[in-house]
Short mmCIF file of C-alpha atoms in Angstrom, two decimals:
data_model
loop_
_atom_site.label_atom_id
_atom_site.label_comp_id
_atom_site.label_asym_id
_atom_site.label_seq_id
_atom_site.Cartn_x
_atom_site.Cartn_y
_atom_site.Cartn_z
CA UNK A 206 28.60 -20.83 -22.52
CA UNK A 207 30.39 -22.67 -25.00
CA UNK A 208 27.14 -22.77 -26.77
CA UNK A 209 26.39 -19.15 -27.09
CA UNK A 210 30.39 -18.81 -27.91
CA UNK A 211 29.74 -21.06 -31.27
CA UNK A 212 26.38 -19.65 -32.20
CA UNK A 213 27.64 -15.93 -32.04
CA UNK A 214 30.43 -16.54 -34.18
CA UNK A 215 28.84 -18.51 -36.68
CA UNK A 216 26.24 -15.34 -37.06
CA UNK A 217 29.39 -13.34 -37.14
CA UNK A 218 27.95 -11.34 -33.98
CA UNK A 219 31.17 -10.15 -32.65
CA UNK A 220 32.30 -6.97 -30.95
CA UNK A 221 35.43 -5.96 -33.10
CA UNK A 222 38.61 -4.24 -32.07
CA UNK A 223 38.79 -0.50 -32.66
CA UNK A 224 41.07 2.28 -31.51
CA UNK A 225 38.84 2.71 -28.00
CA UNK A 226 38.86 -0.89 -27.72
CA UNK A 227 41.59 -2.97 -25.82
CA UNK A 228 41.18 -6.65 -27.14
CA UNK A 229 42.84 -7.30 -30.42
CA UNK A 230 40.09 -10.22 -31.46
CA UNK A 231 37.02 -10.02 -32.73
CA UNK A 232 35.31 -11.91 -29.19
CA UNK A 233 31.45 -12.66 -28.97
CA UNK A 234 30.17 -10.08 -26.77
CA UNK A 235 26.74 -11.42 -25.68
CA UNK A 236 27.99 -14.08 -22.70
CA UNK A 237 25.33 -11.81 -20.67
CA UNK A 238 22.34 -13.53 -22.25
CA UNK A 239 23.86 -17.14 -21.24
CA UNK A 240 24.82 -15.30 -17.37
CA UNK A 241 21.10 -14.18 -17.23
CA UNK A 242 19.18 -17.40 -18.17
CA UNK A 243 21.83 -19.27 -15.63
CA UNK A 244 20.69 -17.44 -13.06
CA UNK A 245 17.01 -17.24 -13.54
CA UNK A 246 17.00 -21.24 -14.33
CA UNK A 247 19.30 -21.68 -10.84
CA UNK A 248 16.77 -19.78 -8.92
CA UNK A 249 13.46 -21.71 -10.15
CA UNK A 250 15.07 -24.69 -9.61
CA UNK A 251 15.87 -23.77 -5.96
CA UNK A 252 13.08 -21.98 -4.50
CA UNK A 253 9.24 -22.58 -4.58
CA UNK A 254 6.10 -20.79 -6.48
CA UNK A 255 5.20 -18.94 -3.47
CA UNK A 256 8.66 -17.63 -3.42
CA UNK A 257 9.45 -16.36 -6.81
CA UNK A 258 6.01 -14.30 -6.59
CA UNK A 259 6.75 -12.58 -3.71
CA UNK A 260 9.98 -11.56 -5.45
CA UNK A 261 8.43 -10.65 -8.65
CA UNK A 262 8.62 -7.10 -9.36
CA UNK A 263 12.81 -7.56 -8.77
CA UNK A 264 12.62 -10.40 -11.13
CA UNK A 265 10.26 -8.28 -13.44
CA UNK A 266 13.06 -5.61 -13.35
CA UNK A 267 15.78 -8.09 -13.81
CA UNK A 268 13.84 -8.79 -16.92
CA UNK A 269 14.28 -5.51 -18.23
CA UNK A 270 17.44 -4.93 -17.38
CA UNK A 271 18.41 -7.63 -18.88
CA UNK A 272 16.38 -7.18 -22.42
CA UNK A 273 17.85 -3.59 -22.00
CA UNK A 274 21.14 -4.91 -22.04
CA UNK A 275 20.49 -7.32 -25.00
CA UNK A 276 19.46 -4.59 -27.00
CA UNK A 277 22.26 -2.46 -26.53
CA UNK A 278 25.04 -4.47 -27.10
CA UNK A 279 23.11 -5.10 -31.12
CA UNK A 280 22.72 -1.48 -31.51
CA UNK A 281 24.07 0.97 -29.07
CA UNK A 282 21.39 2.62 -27.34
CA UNK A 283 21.31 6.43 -26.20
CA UNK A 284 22.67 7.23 -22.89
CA UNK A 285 19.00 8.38 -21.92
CA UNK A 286 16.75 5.90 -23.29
CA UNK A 287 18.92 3.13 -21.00
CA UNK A 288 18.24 5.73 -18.29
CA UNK A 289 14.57 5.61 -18.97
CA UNK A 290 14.70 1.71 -18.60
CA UNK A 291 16.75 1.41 -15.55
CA UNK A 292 14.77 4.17 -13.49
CA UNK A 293 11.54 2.20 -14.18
CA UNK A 294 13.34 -1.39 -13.46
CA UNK A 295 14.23 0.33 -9.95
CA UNK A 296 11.00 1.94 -9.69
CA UNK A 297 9.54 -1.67 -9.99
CA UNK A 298 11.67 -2.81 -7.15
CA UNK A 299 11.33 0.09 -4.90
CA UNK A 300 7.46 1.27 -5.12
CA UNK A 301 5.88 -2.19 -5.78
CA UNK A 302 8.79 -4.25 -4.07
CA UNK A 303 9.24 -2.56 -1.08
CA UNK A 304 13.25 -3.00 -1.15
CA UNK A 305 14.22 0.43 -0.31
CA UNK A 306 17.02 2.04 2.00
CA UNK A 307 15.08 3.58 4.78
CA UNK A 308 17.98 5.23 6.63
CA UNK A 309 21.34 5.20 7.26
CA UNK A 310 21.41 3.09 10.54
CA UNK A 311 22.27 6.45 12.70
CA UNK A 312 25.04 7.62 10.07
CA UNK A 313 25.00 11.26 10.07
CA UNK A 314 22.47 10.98 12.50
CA UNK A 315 20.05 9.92 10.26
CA UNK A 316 18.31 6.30 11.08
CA UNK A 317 15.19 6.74 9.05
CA UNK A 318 14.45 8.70 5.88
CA UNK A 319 11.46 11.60 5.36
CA UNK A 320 8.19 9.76 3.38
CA UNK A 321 8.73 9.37 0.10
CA UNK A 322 13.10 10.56 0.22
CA UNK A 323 13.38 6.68 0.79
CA UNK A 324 12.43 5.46 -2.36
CA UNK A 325 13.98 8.46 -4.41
CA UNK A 326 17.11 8.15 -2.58
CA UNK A 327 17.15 3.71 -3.02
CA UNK A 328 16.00 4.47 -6.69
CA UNK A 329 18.97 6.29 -7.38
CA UNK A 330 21.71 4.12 -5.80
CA UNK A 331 20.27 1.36 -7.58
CA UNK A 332 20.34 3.09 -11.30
CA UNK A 333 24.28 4.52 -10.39
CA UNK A 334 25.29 1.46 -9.09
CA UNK A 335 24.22 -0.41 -12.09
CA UNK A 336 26.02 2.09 -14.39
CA UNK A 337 28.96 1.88 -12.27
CA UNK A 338 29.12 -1.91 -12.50
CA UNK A 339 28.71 -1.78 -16.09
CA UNK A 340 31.75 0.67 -15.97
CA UNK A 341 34.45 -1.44 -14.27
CA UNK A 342 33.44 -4.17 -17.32
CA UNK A 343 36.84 -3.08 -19.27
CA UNK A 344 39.15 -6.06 -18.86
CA UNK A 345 38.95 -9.43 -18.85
CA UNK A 346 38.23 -11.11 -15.76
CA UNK A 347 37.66 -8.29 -13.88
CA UNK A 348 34.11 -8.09 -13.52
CA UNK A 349 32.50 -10.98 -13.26
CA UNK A 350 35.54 -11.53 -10.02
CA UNK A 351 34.37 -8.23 -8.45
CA UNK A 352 30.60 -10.03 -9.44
CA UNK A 353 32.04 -12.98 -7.13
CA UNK A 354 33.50 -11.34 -4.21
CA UNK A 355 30.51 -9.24 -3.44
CA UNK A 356 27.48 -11.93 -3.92
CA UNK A 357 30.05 -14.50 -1.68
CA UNK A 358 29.69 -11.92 0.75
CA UNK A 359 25.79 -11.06 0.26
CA UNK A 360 24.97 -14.76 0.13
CA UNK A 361 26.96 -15.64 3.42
CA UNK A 362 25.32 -12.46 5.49
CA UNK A 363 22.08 -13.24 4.39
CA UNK A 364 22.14 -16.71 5.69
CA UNK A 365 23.78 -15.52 8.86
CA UNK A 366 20.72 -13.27 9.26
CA UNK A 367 18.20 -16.60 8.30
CA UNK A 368 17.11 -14.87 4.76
CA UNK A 369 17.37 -17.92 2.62
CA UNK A 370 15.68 -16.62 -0.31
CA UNK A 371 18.08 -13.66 -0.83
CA UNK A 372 21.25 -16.06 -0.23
CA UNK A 373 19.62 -18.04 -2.73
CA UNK A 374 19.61 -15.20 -5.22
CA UNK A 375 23.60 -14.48 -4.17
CA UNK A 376 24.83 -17.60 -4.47
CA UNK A 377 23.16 -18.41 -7.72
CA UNK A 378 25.63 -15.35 -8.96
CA UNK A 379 28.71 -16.85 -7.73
CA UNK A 380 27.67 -20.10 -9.75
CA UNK A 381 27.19 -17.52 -12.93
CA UNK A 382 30.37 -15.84 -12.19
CA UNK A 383 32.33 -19.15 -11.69
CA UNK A 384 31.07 -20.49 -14.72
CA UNK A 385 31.36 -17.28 -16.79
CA UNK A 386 34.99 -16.32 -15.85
CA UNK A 387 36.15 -19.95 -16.83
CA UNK A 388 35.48 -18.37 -20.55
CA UNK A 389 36.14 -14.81 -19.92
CA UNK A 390 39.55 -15.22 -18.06
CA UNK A 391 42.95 -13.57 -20.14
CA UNK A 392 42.80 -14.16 -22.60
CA UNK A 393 38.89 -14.09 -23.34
CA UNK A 394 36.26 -16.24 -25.08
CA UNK A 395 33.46 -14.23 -24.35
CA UNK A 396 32.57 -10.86 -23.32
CA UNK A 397 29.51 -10.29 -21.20
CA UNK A 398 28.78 -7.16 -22.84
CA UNK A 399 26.29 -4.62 -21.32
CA UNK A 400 24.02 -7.59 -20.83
CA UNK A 401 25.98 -9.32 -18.25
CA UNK A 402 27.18 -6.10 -16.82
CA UNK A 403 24.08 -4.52 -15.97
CA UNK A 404 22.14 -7.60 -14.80
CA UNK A 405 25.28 -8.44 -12.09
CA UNK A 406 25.00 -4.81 -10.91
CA UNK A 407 21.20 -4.66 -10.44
CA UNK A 408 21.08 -7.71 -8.96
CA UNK A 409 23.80 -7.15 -6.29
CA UNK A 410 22.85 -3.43 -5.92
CA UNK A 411 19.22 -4.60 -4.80
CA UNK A 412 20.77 -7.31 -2.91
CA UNK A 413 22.60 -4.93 -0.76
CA UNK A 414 19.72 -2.49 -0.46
CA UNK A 415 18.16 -5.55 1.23
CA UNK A 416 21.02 -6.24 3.49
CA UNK A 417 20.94 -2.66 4.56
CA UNK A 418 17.62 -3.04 4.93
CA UNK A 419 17.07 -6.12 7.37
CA UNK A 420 18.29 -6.67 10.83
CA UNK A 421 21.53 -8.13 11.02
CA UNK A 422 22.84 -9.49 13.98
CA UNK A 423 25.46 -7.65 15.63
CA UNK A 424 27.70 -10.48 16.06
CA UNK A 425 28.00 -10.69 12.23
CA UNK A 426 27.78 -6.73 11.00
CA UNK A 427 27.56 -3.66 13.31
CA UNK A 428 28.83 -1.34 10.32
CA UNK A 429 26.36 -2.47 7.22
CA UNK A 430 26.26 1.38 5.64
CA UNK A 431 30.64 1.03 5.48
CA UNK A 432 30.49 -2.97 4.33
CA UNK A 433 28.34 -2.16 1.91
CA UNK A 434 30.84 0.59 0.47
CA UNK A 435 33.56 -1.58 1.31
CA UNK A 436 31.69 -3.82 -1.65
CA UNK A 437 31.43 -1.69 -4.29
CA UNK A 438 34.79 0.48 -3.44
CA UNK A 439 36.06 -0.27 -7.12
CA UNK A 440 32.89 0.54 -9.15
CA UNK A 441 32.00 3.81 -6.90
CA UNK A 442 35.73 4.40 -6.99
CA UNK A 443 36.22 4.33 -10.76
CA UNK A 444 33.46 5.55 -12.10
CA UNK A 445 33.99 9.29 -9.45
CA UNK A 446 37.52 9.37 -11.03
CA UNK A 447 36.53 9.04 -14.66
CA UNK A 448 33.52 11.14 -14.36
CA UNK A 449 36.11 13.67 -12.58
CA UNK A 450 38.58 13.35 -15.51
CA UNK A 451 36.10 14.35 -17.90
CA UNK A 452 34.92 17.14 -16.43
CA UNK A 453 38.58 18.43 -15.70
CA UNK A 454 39.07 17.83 -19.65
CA UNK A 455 35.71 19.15 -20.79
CA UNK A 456 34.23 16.03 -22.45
CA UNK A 457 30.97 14.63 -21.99
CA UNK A 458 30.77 12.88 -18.87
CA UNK A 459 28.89 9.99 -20.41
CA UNK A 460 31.93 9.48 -23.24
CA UNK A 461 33.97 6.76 -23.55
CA UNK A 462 37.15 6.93 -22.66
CA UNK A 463 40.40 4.44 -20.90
CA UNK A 464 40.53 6.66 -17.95
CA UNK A 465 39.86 3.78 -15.96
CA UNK A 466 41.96 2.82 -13.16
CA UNK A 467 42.23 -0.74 -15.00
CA UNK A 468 43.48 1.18 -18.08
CA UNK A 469 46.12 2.73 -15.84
CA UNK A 470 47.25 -1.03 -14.53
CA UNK A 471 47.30 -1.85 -18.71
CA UNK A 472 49.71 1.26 -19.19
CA UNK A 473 51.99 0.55 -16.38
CA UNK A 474 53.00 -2.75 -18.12
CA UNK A 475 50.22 -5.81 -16.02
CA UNK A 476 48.65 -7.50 -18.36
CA UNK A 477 44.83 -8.21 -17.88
CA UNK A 478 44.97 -11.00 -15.61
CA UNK A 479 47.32 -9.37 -12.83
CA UNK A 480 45.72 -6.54 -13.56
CA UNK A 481 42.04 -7.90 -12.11
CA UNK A 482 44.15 -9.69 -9.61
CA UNK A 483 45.70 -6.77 -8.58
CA UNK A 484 41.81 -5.08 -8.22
CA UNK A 485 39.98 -7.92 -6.94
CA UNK A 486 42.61 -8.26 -4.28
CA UNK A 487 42.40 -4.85 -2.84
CA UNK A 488 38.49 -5.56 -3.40
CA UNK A 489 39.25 -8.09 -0.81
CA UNK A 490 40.87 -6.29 1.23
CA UNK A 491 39.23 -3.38 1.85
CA UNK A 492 36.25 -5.75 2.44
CA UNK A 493 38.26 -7.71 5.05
CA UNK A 494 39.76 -4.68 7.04
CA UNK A 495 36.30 -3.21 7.22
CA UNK A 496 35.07 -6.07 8.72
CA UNK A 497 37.68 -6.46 11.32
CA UNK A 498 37.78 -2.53 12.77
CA UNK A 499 34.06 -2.25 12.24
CA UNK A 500 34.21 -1.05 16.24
CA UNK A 501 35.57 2.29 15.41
CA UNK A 502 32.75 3.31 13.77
CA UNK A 503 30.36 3.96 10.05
CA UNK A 504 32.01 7.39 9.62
CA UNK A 505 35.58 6.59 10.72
CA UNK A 506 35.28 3.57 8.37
CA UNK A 507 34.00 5.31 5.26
CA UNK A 508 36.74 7.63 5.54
CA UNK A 509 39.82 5.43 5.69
CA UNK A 510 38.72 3.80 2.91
CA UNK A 511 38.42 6.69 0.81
CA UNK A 512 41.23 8.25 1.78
CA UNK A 513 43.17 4.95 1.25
CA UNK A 514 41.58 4.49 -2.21
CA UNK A 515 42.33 8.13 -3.42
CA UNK A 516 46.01 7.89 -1.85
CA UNK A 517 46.49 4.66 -4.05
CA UNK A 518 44.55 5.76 -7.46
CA UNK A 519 46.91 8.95 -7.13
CA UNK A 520 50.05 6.97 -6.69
CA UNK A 521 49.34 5.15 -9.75
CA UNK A 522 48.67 8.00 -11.55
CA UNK A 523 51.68 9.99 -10.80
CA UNK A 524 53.54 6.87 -11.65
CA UNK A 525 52.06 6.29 -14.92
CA UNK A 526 52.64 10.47 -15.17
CA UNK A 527 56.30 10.09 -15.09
CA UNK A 528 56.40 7.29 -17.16
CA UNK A 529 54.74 8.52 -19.93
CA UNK A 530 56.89 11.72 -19.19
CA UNK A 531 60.24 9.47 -19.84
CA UNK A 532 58.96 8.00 -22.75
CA UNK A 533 58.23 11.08 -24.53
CA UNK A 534 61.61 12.30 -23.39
CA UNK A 535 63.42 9.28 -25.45
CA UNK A 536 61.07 10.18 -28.18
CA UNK A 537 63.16 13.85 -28.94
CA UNK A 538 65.90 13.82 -31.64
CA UNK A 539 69.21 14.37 -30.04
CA UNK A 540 69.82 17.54 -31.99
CA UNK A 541 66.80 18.77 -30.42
CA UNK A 542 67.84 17.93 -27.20
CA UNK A 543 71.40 19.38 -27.71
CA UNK A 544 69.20 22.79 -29.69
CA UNK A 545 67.43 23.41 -25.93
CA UNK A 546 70.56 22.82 -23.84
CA UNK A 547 72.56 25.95 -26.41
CA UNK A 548 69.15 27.74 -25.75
CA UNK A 549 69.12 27.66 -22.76
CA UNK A 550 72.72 28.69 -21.98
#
């Protein structure tokens, strides 16, 4: 990393501050590229030939996420040309692959898909989930943390259910995310741009499709459709609320904005490393009590945890509501003050 850090700023190939933007230094944004080849090196070193060809269309669509990525942090791409990209990386794992949701393990009654609704349906969690992820990549710290505390968990199911190969690929992110956040950590070196962003959340989306896709032993997960929510709580989370904003305020629902509930921890007054600490932890937690009432139920599960996540993102909100209410309040002249009081007498 330190590397990439030096060559990016001697070619001056920095992402700048501007009014959308939160960091105040021009920061090398390309720490994806260094996140990528980590991973791909980590995983030829660790598993055979045989192995990394059966596994080659998801590292073929790796590979284009990842050059997708590259290219868009040089020269922003159009919303639907990186749509284009990532619906034929997914295609490549799904069709060719054969990694695909095939039901819902008797949620809503459904335990197997129609032909065909399978790989439409996996294709699409796959390209929203890596949006999403690229999304929650607003602070510092924050994603590559939520990168960690989701492939921990991927890497230690799979080897409770004996598939080596896909707690190889996990664990091979927690190394990247280790050794990434030790540069991207408040305040940051290195950004991972939509490079880094992107790869983490194709790699752990298909990661999950396969854990909801093997047999897990019931000892470890009875619940895989709620733990695998329980994951991604923040990304689905954040990106329902901002998409939700827009519409309410008639922008573009692709358009950038700090909506996010990170940007709401920055206005309340946490800076960026309690501020990921803050989000990580209830990460953490929602993963944990999901785990430990998994009994009750899928639906009972998903529920809870939405209705606990909504109840919290609208506490916040109100709160920052009222502040910005007071300080707006201090912001009137006296006189002005005194002018509405007369008024309204």
């Amino acid at each position: 990393m330190p590397v990439v850090i030096r060559i990016f700023k001697s070619i001056d190939l920095l992402d700048r501050p501007d009014k959308r933007k939160i960091h105040s230094v021009s920061t090398p944004s390309l720490g994806g590229i260094a996140i990528f080849i980590g991973i791909l090196l980590a995983v030829m070193m660790s598993v055979s030939f045989a192995e990394l060809a059966s596994q080659k269309y998801f590292i073929g669509g790796g590979i284009l996420i990842f050059l997708l990525g590259v290219r868009d942090d040089l020269s922003s791409l159009m919303a639907h040309h990186k749509l284009v990209v990532q619906i034929f990386a997914s295609f490549l794992v799904v069709y060719f692959g054969g990694i695909k949701i095939e039901g819902f393990h008797g949620l809503f009654g459904v335990e197997n898909f129609p032909w065909i609704l399978d790989e439409i349906f996996t294709i699409f969690v796959i390209v929203v989930m890596t949006n999403a992820f690229n999304l929650i990549d607003g602070i510092d710290g924050l994603a590559g943390s939520i990168a960690l505390v989701i492939a921990t968990f991927l890497g230690w199911a799979a080897i409770q259910s004996g598939y080596y190969l896909d707690a190889t690929f996990a664990f091979t992110i927690v190394g990247a995310s280790l050794g990434f956040l030790l540069y991207n950590w408040y305040p940051s070196k290195v950004f991972m741009g939509d490079t880094g962003s992107m790869v983490f959340g194709f790699i752990l989306t298909t990661l999950m499709v396969k854990f909801l896709a093997v047999p897990i032993p019931p000892s470890v997960i009875i619940s895989p459709v709620a733990v695998s929510l329980a994951l991604f709580v923040l990304p689905v989370y954040d990106t329902l609320r901002v998409f939700i904003i827009r519409f309410y305020t008639g922008k573009h629902p692709l358009s950038p904005d700090r909506n996010h509930i990170h940007h709401v921890l920055l206005k309340l007054g946490f800076n960026h490393a309690s501020s990921t600490l803050i989000l990580v932890g209830y990460n953490i937690l929602i993963i944990g009590l999901t785990l430990t009432f998994q009994e009750i139920g899928e639906l009972w599960l998903m529920l809870t945890m939405t209705i606990i996540t909504v109840a919290i993102g609208y506490l916040l909100d109100r709160k920052l509501m009222r502040r910005e209410a007071a300080r707006v309040a201090q912001l009137i002249p006296p006189e002005i003050k005194l002018s509405k009081e007369y008024t309204s007498l």
